[in-house]
PDB file of C-alpha atoms in Angstrom:
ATOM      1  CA  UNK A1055      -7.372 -12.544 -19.498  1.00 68.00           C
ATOM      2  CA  UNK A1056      -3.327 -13.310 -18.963  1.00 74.00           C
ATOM      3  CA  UNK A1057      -4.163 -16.806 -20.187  1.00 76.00           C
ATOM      4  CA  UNK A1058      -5.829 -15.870 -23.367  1.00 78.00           C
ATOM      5  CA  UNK A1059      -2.898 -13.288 -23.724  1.00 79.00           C
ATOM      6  CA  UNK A1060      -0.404 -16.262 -23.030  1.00 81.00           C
ATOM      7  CA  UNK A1061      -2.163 -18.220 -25.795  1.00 81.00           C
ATOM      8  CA  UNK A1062      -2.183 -15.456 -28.336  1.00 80.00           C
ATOM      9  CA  UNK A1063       1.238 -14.561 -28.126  1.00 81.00           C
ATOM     10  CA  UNK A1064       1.879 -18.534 -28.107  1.00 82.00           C
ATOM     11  CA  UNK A1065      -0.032 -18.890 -31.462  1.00 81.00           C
ATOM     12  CA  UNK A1066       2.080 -15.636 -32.986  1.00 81.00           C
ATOM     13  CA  UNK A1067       5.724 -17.439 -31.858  1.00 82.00           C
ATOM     14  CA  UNK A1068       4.085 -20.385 -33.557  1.00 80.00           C
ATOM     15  CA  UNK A1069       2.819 -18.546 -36.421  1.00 82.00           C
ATOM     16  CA  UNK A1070       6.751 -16.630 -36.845  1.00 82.00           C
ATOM     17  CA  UNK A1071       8.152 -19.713 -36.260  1.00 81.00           C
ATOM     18  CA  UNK A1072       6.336 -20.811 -39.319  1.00 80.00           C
ATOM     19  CA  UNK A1073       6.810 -18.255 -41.697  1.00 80.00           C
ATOM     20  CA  UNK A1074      10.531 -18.683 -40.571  1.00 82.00           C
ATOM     21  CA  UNK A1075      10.672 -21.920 -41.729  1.00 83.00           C
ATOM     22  CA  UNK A1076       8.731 -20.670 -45.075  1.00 84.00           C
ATOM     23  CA  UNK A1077      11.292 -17.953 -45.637  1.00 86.00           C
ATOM     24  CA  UNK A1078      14.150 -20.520 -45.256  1.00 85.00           C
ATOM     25  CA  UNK A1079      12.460 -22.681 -47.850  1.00 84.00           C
ATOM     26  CA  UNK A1080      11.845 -19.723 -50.383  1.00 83.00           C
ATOM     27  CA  UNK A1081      15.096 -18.254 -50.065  1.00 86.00           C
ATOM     28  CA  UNK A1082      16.314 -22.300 -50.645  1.00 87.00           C
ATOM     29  CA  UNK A1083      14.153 -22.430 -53.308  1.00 86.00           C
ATOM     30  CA  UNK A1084      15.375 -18.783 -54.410  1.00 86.00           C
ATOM     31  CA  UNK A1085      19.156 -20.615 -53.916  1.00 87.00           C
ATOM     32  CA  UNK A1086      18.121 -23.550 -56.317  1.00 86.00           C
ATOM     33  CA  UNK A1087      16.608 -21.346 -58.632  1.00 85.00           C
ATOM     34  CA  UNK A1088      19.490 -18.779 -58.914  1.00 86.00           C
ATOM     35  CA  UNK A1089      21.639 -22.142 -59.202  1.00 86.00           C
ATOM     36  CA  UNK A1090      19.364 -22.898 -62.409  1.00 84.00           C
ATOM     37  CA  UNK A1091      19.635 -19.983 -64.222  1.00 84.00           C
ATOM     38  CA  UNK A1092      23.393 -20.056 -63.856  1.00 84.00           C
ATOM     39  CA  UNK A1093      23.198 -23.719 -65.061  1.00 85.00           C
ATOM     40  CA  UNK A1094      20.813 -22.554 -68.064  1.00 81.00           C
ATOM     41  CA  UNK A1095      22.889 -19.373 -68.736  1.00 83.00           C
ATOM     42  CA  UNK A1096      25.353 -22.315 -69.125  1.00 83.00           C
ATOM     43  CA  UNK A1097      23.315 -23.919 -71.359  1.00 80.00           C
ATOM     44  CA  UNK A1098      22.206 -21.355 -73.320  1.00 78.00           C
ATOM     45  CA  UNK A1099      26.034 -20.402 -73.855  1.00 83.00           C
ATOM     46  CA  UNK A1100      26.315 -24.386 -75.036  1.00 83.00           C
ATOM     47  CA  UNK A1101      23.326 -23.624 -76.989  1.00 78.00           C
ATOM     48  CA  UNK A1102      24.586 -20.759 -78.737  1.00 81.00           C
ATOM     49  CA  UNK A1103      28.029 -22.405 -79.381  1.00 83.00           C
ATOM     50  CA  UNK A1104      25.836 -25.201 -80.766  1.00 80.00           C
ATOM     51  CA  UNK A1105      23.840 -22.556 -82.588  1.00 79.00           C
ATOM     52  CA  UNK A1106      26.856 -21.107 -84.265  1.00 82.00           C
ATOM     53  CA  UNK A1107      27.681 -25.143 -85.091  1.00 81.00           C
ATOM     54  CA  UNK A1108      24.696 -25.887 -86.523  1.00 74.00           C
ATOM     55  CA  UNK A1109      24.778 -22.536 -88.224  1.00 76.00           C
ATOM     56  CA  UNK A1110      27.977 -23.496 -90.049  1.00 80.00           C
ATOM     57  CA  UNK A1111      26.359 -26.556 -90.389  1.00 75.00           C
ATOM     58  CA  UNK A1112      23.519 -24.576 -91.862  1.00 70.00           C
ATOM     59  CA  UNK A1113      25.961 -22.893 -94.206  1.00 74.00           C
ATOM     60  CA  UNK A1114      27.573 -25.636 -94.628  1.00 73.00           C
ATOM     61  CA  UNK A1115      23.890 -27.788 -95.414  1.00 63.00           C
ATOM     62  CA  UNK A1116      21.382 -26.195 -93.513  1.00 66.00           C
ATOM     63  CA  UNK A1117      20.321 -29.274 -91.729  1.00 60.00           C
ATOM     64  CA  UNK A1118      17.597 -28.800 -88.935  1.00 61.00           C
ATOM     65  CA  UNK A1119      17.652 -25.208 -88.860  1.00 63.00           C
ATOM     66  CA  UNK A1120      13.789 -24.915 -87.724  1.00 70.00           C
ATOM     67  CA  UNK A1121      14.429 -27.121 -84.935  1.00 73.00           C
ATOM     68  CA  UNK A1122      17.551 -25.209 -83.324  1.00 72.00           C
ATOM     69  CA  UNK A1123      15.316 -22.149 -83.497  1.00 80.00           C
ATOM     70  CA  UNK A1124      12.727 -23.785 -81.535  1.00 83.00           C
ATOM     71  CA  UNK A1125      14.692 -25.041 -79.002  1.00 84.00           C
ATOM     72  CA  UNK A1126      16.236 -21.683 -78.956  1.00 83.00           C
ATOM     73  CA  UNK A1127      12.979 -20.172 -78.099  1.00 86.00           C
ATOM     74  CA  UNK A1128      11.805 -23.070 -75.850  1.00 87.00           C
ATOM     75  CA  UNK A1129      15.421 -21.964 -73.468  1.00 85.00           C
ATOM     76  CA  UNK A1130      14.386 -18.789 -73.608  1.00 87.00           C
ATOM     77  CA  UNK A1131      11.082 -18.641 -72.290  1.00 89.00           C
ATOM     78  CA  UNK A1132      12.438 -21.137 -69.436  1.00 87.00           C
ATOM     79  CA  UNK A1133      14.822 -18.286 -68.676  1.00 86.00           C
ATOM     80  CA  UNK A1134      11.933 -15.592 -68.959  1.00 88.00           C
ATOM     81  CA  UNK A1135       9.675 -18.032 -66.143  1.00 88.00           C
ATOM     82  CA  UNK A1136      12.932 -18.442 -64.111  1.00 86.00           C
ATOM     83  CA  UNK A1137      13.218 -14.519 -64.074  1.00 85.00           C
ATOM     84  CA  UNK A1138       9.777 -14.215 -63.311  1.00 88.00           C
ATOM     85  CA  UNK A1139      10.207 -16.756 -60.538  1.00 86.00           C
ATOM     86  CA  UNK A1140      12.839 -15.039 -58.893  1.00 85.00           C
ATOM     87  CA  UNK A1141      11.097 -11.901 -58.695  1.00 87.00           C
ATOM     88  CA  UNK A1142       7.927 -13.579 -57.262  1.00 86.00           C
ATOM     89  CA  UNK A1143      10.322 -14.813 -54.591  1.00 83.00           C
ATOM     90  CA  UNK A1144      11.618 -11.565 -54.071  1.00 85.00           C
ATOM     91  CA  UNK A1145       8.059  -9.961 -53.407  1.00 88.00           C
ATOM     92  CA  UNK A1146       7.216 -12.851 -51.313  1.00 86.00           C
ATOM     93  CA  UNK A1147      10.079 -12.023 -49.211  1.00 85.00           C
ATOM     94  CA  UNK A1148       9.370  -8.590 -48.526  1.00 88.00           C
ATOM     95  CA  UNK A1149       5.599  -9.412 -47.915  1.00 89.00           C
ATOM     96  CA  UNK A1150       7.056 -12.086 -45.170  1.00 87.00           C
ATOM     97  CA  UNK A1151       9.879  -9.766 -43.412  1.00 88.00           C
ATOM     98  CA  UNK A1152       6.760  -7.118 -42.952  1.00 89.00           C
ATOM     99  CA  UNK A1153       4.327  -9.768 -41.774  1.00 87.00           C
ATOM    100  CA  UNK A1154       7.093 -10.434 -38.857  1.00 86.00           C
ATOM    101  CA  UNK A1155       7.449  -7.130 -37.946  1.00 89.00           C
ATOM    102  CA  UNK A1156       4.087  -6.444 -37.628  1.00 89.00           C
ATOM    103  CA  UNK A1157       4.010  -9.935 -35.942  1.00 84.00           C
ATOM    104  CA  UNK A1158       6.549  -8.524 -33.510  1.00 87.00           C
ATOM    105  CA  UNK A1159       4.487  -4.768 -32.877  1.00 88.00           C
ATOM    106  CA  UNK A1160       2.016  -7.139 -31.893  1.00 87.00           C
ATOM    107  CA  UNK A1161       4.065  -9.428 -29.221  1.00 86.00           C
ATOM    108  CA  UNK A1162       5.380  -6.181 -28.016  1.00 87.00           C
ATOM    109  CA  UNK A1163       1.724  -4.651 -27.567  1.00 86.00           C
ATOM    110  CA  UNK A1164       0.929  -8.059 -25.649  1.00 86.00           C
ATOM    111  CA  UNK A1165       4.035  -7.778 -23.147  1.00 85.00           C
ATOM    112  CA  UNK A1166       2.958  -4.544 -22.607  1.00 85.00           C
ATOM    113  CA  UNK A1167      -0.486  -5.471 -21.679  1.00 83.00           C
ATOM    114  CA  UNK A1168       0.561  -8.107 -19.114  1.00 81.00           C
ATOM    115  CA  UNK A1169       3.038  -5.313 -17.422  1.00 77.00           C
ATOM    116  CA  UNK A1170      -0.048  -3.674 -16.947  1.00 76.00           C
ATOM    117  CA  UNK A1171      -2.276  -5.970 -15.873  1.00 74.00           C
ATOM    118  CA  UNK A1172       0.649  -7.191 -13.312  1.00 70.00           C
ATOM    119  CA  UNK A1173       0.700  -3.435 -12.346  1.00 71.00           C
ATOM    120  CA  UNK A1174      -2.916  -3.314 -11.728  1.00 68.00           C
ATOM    121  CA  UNK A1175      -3.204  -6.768  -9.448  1.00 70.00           C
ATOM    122  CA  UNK A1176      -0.528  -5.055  -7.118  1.00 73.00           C
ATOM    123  CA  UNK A1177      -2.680  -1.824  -6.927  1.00 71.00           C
ATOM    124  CA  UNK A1178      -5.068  -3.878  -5.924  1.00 76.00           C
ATOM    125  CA  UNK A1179      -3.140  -5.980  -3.101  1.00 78.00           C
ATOM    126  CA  UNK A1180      -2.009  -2.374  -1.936  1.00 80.00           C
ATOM    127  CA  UNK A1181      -5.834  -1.261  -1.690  1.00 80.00           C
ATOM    128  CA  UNK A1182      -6.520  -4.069   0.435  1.00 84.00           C
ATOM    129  CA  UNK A1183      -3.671  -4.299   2.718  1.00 85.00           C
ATOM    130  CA  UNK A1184      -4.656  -0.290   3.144  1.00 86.00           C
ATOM    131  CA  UNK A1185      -8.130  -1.171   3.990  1.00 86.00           C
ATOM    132  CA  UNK A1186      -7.128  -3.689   6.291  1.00 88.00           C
ATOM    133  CA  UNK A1187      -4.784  -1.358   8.390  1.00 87.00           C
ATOM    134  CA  UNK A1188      -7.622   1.000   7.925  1.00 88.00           C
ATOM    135  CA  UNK A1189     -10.196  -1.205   9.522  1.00 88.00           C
ATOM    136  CA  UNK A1190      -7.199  -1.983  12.361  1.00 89.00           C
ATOM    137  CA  UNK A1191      -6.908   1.540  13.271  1.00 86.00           C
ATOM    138  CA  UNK A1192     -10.744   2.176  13.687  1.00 87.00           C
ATOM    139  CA  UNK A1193     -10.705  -0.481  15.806  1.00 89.00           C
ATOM    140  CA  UNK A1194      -8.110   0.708  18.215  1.00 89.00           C
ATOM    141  CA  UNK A1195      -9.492   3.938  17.832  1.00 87.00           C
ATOM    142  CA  UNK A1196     -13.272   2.851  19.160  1.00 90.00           C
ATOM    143  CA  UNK A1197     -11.112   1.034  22.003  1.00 89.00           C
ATOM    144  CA  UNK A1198      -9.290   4.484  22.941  1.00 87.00           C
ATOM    145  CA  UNK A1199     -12.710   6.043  22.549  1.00 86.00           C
ATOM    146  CA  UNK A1200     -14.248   3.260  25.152  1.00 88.00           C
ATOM    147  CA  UNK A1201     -11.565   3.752  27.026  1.00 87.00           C
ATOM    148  CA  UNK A1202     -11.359   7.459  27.851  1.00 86.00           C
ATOM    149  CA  UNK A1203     -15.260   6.841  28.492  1.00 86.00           C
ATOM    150  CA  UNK A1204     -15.009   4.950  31.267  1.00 87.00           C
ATOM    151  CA  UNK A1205     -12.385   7.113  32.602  1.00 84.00           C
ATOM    152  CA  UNK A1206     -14.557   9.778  32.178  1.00 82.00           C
ATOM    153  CA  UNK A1207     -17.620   7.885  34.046  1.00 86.00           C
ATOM    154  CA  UNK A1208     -15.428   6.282  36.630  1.00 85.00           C
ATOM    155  CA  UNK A1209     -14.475  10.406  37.613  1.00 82.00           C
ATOM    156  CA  UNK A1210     -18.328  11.182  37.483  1.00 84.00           C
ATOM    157  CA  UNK A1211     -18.776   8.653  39.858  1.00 87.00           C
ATOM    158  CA  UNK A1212     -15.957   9.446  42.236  1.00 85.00           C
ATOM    159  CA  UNK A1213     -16.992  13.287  41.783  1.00 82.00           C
ATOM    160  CA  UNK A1214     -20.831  12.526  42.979  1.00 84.00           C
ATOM    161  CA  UNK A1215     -19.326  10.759  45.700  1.00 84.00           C
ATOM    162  CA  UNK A1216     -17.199  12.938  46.659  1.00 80.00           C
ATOM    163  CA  UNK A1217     -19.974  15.976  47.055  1.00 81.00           C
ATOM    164  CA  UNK A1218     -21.819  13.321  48.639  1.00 83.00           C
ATOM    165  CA  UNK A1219     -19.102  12.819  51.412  1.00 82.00           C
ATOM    166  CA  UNK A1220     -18.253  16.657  51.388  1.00 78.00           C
ATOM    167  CA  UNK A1221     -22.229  17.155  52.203  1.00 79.00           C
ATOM    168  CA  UNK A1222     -21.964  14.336  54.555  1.00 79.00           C
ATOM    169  CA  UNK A1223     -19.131  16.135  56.198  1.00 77.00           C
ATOM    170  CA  UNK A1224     -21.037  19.783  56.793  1.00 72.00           C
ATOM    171  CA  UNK A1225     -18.791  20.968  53.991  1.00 69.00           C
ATOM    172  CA  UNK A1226     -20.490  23.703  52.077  1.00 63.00           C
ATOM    173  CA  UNK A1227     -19.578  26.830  49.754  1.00 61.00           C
ATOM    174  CA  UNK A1228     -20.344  29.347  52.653  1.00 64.00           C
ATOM    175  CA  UNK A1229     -16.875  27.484  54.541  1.00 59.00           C
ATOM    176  CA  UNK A1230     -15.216  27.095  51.290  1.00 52.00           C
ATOM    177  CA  UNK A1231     -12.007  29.294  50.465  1.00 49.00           C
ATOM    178  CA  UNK A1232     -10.787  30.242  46.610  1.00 44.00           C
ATOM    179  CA  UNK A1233      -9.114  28.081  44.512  1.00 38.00           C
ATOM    180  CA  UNK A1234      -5.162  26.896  45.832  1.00 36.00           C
ATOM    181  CA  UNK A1235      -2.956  24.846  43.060  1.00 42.00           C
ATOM    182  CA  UNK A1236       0.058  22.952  44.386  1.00 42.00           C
ATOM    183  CA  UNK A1237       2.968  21.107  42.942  1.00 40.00           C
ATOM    184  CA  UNK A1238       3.306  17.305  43.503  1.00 45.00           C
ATOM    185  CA  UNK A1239       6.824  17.804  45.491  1.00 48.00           C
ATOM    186  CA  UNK A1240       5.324  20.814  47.527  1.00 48.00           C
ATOM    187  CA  UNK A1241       2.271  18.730  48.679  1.00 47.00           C
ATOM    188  CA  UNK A1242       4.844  15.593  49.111  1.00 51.00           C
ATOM    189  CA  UNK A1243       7.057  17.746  51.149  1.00 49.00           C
ATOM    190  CA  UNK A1244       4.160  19.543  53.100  1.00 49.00           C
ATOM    191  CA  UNK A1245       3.139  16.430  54.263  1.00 48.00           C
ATOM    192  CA  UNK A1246       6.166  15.010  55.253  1.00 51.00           C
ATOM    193  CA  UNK A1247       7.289  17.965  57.232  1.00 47.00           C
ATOM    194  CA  UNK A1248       4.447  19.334  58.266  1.00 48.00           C
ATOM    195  CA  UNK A1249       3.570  18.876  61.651  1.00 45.00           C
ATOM    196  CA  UNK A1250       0.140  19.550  61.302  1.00 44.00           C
ATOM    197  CA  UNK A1251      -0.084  15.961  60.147  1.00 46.00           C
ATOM    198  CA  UNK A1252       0.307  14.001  63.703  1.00 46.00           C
ATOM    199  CA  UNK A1253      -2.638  13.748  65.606  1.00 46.00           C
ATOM    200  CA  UNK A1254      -1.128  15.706  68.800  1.00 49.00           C
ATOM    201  CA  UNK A1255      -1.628  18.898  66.637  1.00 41.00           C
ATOM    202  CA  UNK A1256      -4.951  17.883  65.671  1.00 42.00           C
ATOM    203  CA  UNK A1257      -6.146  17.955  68.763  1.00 47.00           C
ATOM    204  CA  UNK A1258      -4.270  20.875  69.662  1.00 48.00           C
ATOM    205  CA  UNK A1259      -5.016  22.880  66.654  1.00 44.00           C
ATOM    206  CA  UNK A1260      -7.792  21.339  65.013  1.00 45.00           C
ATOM    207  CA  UNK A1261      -9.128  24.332  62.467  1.00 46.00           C
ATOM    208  CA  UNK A1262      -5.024  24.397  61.380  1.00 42.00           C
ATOM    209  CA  UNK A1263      -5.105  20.706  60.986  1.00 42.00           C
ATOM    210  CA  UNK A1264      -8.579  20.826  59.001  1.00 46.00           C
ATOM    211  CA  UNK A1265      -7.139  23.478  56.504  1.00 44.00           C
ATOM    212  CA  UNK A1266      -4.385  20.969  56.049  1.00 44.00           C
ATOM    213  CA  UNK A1267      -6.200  17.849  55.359  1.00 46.00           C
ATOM    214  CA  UNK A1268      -8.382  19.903  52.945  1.00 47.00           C
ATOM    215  CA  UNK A1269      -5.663  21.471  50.660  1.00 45.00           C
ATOM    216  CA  UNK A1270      -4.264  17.611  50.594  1.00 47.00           C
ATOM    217  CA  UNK A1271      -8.006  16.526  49.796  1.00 47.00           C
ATOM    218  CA  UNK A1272      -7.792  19.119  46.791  1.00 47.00           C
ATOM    219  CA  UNK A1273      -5.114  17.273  45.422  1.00 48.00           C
ATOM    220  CA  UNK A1274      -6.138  14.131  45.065  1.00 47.00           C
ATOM    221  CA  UNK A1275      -8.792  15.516  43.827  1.00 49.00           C
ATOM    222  CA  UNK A1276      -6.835  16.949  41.195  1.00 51.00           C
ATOM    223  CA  UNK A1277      -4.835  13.775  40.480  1.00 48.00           C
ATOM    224  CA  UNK A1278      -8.307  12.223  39.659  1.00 45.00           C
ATOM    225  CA  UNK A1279      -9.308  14.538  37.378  1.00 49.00           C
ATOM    226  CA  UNK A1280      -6.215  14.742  35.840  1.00 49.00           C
ATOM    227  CA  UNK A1281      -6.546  11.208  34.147  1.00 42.00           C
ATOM    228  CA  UNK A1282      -8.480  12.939  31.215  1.00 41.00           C
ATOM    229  CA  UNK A1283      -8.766  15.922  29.043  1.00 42.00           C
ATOM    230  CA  UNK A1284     -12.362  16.276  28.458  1.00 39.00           C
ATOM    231  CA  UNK A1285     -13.756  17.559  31.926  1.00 40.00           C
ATOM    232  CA  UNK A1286     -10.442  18.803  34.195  1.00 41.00           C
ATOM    233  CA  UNK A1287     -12.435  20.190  37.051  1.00 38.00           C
ATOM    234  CA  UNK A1288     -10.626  22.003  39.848  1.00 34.00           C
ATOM    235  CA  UNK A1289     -11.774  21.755  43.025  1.00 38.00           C
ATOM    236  CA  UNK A1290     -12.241  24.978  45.656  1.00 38.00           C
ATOM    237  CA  UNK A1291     -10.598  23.878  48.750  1.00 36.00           C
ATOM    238  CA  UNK A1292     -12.517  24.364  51.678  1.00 41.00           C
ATOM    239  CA  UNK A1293     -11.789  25.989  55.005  1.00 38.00           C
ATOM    240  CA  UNK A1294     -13.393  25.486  58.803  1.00 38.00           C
ATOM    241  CA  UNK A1295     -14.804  28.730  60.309  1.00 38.00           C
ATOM    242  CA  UNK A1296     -11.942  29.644  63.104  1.00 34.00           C
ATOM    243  CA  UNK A1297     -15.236  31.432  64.891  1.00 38.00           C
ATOM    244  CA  UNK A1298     -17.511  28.221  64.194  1.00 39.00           C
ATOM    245  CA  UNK A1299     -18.101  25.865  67.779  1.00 37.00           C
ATOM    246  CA  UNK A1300     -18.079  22.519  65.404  1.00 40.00           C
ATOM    247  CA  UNK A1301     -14.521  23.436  64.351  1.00 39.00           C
ATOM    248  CA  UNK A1302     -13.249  20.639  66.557  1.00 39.00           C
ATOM    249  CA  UNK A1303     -14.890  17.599  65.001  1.00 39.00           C
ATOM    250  CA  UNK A1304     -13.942  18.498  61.178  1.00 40.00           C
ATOM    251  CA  UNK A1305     -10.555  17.682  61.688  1.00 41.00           C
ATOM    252  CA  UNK A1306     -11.539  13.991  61.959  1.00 45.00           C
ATOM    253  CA  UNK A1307     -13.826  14.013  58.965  1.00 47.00           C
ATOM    254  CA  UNK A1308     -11.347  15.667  56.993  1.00 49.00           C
ATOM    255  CA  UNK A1309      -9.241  12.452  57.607  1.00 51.00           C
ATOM    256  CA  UNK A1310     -12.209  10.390  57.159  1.00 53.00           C
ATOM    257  CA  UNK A1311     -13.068  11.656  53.835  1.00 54.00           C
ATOM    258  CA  UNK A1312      -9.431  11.850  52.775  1.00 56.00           C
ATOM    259  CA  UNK A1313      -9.013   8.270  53.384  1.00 58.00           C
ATOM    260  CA  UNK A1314     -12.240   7.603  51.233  1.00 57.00           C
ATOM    261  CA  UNK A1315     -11.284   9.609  48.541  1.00 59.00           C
ATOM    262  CA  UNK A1316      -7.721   7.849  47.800  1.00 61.00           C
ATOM    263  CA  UNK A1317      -9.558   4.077  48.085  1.00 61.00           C
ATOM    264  CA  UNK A1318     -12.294   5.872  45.503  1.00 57.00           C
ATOM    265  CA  UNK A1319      -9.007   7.088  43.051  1.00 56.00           C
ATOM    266  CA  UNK A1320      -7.730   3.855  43.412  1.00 57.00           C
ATOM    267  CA  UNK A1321     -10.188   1.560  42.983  1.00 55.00           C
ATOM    268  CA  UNK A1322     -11.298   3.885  39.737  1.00 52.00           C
ATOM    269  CA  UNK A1323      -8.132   3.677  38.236  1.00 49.00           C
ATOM    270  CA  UNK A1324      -8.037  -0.122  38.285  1.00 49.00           C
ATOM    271  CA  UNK A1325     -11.472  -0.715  36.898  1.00 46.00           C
ATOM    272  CA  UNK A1326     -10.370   1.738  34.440  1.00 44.00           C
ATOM    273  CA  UNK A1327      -6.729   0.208  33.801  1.00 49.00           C
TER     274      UNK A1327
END
């Protein structure tokens, strides 16, 4: 379509061009003929001085009067066709100069056209380059999506293990105690200073050193499910009967299943990462 366009508005240069060069030849021709009238107003004044000549003449013998008159008449109507020429030339000049500015409407209406049709190829390139960073975020978005889905299984997993080791452990809801949230430092601190921690207390004070280990079991627990937003689970933490004979051996499985629990976080979070 911008080719043909190209051509058209080619053809109409070539076509103004022409009637250009036409106008320059009619108003040369317009030129000659003014030129010619002024040389046969010339003659006519010759004529009429030899008119009054030949008139005395005439008066004087009246030699060729019938042939003076002619050619009298024969300058006249020259003059008459020149006149008549001229004003032909004239009209043709008008009809020319509006043929060019229609001729120009036209080129105008043409540029115009290619603006817009160089307007509507870069709508298009933007449309594309939109659907393209389109297409790129779906794609990152079914990535996050896969993602977050294998976080989410990986916790599943470490959650059905972790009943399975709580179970495994004589850990039930009868010896379980309400729900305790702690702060990162608090737990960092509690097991720093805490003396509860070294195994002289646990065998000292084993249900104290049980209720320990669980709240830090909790946590971790916590931490896990933490590492998404579309099943946070919060664990009860769970607490040895002081009155119960077996008291003395959970302190050992609460280490035990501690231990298991942070190589179960960790080894989720790098098949996740």
């Amino acid at each position: 379509m911008e080719a043909d366009l190209l051509k058209r508005i080619n053809s109409l240069i070539s076509l103004i061009s022409d009637n250009d060069e036409l106008l320059t030849k009619h108003e040369k021709e317009k030129k000659e003929l003014v030129e010619k009238l002024e040389w046969l107003e010339e003659d006519v004044s010759e004529l009429q001085k030899k008119l009054k000549k030949k008139t005395e003449e005439l008066e004087e013998g009246r030699v060729s009067q019938a042939q003076l008159l002619q050619q009298i008449d024969a300058d006249k109507l020259e003059i008459l066709k020149q006149k008549q020429q001229l004003e032909e030339s004239e009209n043709d000049k008008k009809l020319l100069l509006e043929k060019v500015n229609v001729f120009e409407e036209k080129i105008n209406e043409l540029k115009e056209n290619l603006s817009s049709c160089s307007k509507v190829d870069e709508g298009k390139d933007s449309y594309e380059k939109l659907l393209q960073q389109i297409e790129l975020k779906e794609t990152q978005l079914l990535a996050e999506k896969k993602k977050t889905k294998n976080v989410f299984d990986a916790y599943k997993r470490l959650k059905s293990q972790y009943k399975f080791l709580c179970a495994k452990a004589g850990l039930t809801e009868e010896n379980m105690l309400p729900q305790i949230k702690l702060e990162d430092e608090s737990a960092s601190l509690m097991h720093q200073q805490n003396p509860t921690t070294s195994p002289d207390f646990v065998s000292r004070h084993p249900d104290t050193a049980t209720a320990a280990c669980e709240i830090k079991k909790v946590k971790i627990e916590n931490d896990a499910s933490d590492l998404f937003e579309e099943d946070k689970v919060v664990k009860s933490i769970p607490t040895p009967s002081f009155h119960s004979p077996t008291s003395g051996y959970i302190a050992p499985k609460c280490f035990l299943l501690q231990n298991l629990l942070l190589l179960l976080v960790q080894s989720g979070l790098h098949l996740v990462g």
